[in-house]
PDB file of C-alpha atoms in Angstrom:
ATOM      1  CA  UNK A   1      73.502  85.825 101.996  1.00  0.00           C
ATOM      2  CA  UNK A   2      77.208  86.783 103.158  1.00  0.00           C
ATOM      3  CA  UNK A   3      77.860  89.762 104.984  1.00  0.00           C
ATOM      4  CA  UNK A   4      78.751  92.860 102.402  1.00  0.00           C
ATOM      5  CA  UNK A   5      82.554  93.935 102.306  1.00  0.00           C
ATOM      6  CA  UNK A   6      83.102  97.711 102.502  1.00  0.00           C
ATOM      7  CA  UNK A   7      85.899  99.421 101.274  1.00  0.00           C
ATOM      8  CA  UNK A   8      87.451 101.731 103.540  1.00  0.00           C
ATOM      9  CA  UNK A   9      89.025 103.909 100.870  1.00  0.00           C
ATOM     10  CA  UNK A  10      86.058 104.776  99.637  1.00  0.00           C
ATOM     11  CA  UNK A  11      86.712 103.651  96.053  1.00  0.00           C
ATOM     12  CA  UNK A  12      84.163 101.976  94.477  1.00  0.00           C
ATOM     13  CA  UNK A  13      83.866  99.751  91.581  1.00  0.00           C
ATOM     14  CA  UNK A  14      80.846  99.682  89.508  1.00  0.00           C
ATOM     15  CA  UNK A  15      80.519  99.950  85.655  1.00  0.00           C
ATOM     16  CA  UNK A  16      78.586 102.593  85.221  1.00  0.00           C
ATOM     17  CA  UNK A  17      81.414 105.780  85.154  1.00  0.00           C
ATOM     18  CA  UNK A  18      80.071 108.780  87.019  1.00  0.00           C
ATOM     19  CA  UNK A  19      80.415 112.389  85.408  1.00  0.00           C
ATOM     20  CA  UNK A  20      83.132 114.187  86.299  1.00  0.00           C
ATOM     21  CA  UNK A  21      82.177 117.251  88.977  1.00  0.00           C
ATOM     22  CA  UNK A  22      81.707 120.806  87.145  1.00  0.00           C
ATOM     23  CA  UNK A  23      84.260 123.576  88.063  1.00  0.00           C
ATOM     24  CA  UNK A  24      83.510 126.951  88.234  1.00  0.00           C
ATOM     25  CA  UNK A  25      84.105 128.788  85.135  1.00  0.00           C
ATOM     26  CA  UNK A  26      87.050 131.870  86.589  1.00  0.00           C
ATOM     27  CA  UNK A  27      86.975 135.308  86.060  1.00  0.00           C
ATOM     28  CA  UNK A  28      90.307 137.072  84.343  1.00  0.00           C
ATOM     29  CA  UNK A  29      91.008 138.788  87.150  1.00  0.00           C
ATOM     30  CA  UNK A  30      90.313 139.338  91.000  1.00  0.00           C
ATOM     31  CA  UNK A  31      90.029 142.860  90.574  1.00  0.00           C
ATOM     32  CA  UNK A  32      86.984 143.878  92.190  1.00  0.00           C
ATOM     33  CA  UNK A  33      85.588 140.741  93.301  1.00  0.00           C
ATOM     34  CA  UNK A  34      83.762 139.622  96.457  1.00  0.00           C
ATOM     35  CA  UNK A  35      85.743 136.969  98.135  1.00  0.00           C
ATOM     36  CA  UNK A  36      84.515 134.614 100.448  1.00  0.00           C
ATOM     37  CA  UNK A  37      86.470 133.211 103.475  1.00  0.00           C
ATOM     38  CA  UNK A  38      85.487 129.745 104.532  1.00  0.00           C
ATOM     39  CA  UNK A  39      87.311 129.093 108.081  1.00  0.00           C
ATOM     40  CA  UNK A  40      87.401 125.963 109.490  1.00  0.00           C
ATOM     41  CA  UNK A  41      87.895 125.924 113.282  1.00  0.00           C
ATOM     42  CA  UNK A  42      91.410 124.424 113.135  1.00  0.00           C
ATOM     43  CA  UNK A  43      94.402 126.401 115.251  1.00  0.00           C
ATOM     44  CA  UNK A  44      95.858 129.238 112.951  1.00  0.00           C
ATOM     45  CA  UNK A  45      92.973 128.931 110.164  1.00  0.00           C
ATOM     46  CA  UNK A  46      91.501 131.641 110.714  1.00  0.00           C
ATOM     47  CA  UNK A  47      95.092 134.249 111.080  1.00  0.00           C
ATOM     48  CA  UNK A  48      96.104 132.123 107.822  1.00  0.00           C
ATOM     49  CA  UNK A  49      92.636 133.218 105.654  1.00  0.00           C
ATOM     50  CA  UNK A  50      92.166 136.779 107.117  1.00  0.00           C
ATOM     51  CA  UNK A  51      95.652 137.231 105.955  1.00  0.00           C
ATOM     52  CA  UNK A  52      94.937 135.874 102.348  1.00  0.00           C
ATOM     53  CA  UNK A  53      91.967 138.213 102.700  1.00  0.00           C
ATOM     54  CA  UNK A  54      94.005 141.023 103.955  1.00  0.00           C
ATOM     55  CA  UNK A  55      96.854 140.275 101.065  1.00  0.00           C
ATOM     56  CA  UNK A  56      94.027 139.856  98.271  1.00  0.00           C
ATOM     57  CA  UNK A  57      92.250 143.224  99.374  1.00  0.00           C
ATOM     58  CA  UNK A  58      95.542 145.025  99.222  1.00  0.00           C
ATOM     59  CA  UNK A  59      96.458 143.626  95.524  1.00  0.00           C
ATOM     60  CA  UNK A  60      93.276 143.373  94.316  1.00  0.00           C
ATOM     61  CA  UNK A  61      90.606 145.633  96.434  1.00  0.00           C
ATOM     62  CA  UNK A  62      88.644 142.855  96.622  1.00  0.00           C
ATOM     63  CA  UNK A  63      85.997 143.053  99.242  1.00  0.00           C
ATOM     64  CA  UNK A  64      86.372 140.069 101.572  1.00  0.00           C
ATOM     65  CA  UNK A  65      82.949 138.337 103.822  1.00  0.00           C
ATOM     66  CA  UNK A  66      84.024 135.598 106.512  1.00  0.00           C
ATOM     67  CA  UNK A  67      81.914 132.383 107.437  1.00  0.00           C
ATOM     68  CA  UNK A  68      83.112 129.939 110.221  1.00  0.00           C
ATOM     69  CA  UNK A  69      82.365 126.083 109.266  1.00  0.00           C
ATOM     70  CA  UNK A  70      80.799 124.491 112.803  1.00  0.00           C
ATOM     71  CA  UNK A  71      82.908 121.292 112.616  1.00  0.00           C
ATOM     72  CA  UNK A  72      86.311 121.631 110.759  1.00  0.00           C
ATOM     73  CA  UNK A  73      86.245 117.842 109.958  1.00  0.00           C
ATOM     74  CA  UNK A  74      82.394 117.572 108.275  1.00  0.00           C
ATOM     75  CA  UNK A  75      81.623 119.235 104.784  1.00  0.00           C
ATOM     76  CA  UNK A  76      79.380 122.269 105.012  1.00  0.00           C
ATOM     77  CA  UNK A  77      75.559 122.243 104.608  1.00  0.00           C
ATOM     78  CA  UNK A  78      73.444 122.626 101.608  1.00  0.00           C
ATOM     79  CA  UNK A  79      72.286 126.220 103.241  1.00  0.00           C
ATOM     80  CA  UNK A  80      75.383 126.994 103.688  1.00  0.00           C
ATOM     81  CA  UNK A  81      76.671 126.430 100.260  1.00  0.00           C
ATOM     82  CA  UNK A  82      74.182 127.773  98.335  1.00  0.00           C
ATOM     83  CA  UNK A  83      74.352 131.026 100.573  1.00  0.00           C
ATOM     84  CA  UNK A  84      78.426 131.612  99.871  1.00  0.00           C
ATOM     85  CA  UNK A  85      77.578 131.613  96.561  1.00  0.00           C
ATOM     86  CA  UNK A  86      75.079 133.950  96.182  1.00  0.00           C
ATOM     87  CA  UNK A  87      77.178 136.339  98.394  1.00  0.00           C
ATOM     88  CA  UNK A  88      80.754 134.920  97.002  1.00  0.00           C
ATOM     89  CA  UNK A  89      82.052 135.547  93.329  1.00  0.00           C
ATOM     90  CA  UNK A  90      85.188 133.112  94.647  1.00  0.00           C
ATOM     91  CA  UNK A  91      85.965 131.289  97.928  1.00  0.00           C
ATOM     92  CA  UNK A  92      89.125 130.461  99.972  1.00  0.00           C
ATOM     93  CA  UNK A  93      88.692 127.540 102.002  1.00  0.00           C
ATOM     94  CA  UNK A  94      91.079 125.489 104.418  1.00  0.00           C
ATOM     95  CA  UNK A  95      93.286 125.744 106.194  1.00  0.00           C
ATOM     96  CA  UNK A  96      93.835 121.890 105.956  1.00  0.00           C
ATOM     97  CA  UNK A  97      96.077 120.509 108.849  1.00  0.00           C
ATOM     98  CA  UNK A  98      94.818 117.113 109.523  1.00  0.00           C
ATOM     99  CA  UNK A  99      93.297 114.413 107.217  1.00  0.00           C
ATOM    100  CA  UNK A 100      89.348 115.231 108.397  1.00  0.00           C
ATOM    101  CA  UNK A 101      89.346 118.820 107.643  1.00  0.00           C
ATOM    102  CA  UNK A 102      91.670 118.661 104.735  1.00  0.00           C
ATOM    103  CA  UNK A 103      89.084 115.958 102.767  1.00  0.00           C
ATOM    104  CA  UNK A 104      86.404 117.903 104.370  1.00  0.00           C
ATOM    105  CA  UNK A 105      87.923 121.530 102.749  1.00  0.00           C
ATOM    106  CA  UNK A 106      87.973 119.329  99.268  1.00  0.00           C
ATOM    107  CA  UNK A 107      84.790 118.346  99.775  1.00  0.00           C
ATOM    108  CA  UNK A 108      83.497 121.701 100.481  1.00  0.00           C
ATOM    109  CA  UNK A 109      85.505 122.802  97.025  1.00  0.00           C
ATOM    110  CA  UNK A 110      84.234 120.381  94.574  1.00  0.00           C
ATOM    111  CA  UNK A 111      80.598 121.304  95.932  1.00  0.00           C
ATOM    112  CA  UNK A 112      80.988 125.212  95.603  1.00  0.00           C
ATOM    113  CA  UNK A 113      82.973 124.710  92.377  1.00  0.00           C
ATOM    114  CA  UNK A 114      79.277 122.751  91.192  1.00  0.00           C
ATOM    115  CA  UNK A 115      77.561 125.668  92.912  1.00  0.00           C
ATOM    116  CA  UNK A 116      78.871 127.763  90.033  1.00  0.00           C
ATOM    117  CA  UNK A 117      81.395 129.516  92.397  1.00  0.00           C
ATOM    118  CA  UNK A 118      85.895 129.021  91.869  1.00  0.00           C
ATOM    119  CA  UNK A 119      87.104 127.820  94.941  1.00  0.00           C
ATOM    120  CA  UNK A 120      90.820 127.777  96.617  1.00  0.00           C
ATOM    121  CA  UNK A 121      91.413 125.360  98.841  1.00  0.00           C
ATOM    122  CA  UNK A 122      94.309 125.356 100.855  1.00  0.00           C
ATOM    123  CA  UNK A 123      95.781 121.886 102.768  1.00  0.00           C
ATOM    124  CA  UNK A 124      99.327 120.940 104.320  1.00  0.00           C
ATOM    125  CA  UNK A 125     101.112 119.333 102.560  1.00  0.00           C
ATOM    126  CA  UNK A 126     101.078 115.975 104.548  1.00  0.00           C
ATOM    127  CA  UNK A 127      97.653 115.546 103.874  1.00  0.00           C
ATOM    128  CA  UNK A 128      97.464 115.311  99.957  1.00  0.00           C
ATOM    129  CA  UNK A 129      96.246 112.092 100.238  1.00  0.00           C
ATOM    130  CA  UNK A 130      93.489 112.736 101.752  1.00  0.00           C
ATOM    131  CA  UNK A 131      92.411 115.601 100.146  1.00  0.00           C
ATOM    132  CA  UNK A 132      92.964 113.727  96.670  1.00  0.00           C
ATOM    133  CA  UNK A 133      90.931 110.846  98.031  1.00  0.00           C
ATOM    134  CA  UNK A 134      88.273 113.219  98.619  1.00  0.00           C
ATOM    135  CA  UNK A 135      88.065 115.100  95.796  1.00  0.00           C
ATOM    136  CA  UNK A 136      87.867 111.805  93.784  1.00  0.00           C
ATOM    137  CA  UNK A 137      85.371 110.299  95.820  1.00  0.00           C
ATOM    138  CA  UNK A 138      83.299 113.920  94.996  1.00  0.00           C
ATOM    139  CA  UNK A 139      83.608 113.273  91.461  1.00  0.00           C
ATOM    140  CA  UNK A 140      86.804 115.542  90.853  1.00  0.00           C
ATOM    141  CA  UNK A 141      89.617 113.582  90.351  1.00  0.00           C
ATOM    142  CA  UNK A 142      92.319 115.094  89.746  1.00  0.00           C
ATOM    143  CA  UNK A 143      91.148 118.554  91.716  1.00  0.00           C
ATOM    144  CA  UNK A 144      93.703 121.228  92.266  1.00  0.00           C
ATOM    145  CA  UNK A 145      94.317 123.158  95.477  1.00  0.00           C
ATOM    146  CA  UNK A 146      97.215 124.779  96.668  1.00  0.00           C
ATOM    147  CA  UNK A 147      99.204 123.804  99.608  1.00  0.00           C
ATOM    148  CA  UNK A 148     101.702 124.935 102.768  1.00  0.00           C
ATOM    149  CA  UNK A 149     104.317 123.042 104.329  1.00  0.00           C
ATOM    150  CA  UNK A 150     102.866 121.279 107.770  1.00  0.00           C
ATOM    151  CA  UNK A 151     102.143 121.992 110.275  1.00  0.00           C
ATOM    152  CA  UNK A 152     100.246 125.265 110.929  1.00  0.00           C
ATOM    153  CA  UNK A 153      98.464 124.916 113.932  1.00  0.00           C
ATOM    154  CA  UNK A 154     101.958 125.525 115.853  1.00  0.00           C
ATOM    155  CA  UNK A 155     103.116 128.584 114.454  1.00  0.00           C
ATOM    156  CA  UNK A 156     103.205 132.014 115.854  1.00  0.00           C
ATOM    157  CA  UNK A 157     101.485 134.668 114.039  1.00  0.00           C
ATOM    158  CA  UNK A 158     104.092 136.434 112.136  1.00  0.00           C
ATOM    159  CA  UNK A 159     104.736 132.648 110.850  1.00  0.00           C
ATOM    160  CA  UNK A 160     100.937 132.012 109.537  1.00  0.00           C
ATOM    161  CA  UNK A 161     101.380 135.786 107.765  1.00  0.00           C
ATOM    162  CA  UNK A 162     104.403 134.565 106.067  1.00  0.00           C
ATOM    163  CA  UNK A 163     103.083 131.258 104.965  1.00  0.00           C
ATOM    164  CA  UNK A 164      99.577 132.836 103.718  1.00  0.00           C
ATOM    165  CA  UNK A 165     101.689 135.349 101.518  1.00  0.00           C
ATOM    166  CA  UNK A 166     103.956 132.570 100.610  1.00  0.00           C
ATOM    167  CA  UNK A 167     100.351 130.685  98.796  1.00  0.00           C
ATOM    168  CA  UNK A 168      98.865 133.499  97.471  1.00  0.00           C
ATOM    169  CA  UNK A 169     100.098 133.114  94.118  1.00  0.00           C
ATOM    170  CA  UNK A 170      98.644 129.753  94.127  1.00  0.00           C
ATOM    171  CA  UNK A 171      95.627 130.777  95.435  1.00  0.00           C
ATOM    172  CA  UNK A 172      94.803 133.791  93.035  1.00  0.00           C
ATOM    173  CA  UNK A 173      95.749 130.648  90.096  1.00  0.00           C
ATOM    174  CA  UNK A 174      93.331 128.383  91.621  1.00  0.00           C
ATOM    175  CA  UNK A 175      90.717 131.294  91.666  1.00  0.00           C
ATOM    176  CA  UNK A 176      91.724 133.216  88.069  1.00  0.00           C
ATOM    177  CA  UNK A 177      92.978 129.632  85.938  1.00  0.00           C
ATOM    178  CA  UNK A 178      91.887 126.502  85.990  1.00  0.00           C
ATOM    179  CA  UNK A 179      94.722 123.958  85.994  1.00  0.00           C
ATOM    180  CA  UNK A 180      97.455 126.150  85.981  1.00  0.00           C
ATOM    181  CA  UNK A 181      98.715 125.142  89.970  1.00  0.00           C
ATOM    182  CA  UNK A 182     101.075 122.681  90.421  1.00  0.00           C
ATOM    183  CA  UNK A 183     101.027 120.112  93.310  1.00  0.00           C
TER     184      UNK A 183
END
């Protein structure tokens, strides 16, 4: 029997079509809502999402709850899913700035959005790609997040505040209407 070829995109070809993953259906507005702060442990991700959280608090008086993934470049856990969204009504998630933890902030979206719960991911832009390649491989081709110019992991602080305000538009689309962000 020869040895089996994989394919190291991750595409697959079989002809049975899989079911497209579920979003979230999204509330009207913010207004109110708990939002949930997924950090991965990348350089600036967590100044980046504290200041969407900060920015989305202000606008909105949302009340904002924190978790820290423990690896940046592996999707989180089934516990940890299911927990953020029981305590979540929406979830921010990235800050992507390399090609693991950008397809690993997709992944982490497509599940939550099954989960029931809208999610906002947030990647640099140089990794589209990969997050796309993700997503796809999840079941959501096609799967919208917002993005920021790259890198982030260099900047000072005063430049991660002005590139979090600079996606919160996108990010409060993501979370309020499905479809509606551009890439």
């Amino acid at each position: 029997m020869p040895n089996a070829i994989l394919d190291p995109t991750g595409t697959a070809t079989t002809s049975a079509a899989k079911p497209a993953a579920p979003r979230a259906p999204r509330p009207a507005s913010l207004n109110g809502k708990r939002v949930g702060l997924l950090i991965n442990t990348k350089l600036n991700a967590r100044p980046f999402l504290e200041e969407v959280g900060r920015l989305l608090t202000q606008q909105y008086g949302v009340t904002v709850t924190t978790r820290t993934k423990q690896n940046f470049a592996v999707p989180e856990t089934e516990d940890a899913i299911k927990e953020m969204a029981a305590e979540s009504d929406v979830i921010v998630t990235g800050v992507g700035d390399c090609g693991s933890c950008s397809a690993a902030a997709a992944a982490d979206g497509v599940v939550l959005e099954a989960a029931g719960v809208p999610v906002a991911v947030i990647v640099t832009d140089s990794f589209r790609a990969t997050a796309d390649a993700m997503a796809a491989l999840r079941g959501a081709p096609g799967y919208r997040y917002a993005t920021t110019a790259h890198p982030v992991a260099v900047l000072a602080e005063d430049q991660v505040k002005a590139r979090a305000a600079q996606v919160l538009d996108d990010v409060v689309a993501l979370l309020t209407q499905p479809g509606n962000v551009g890439e």
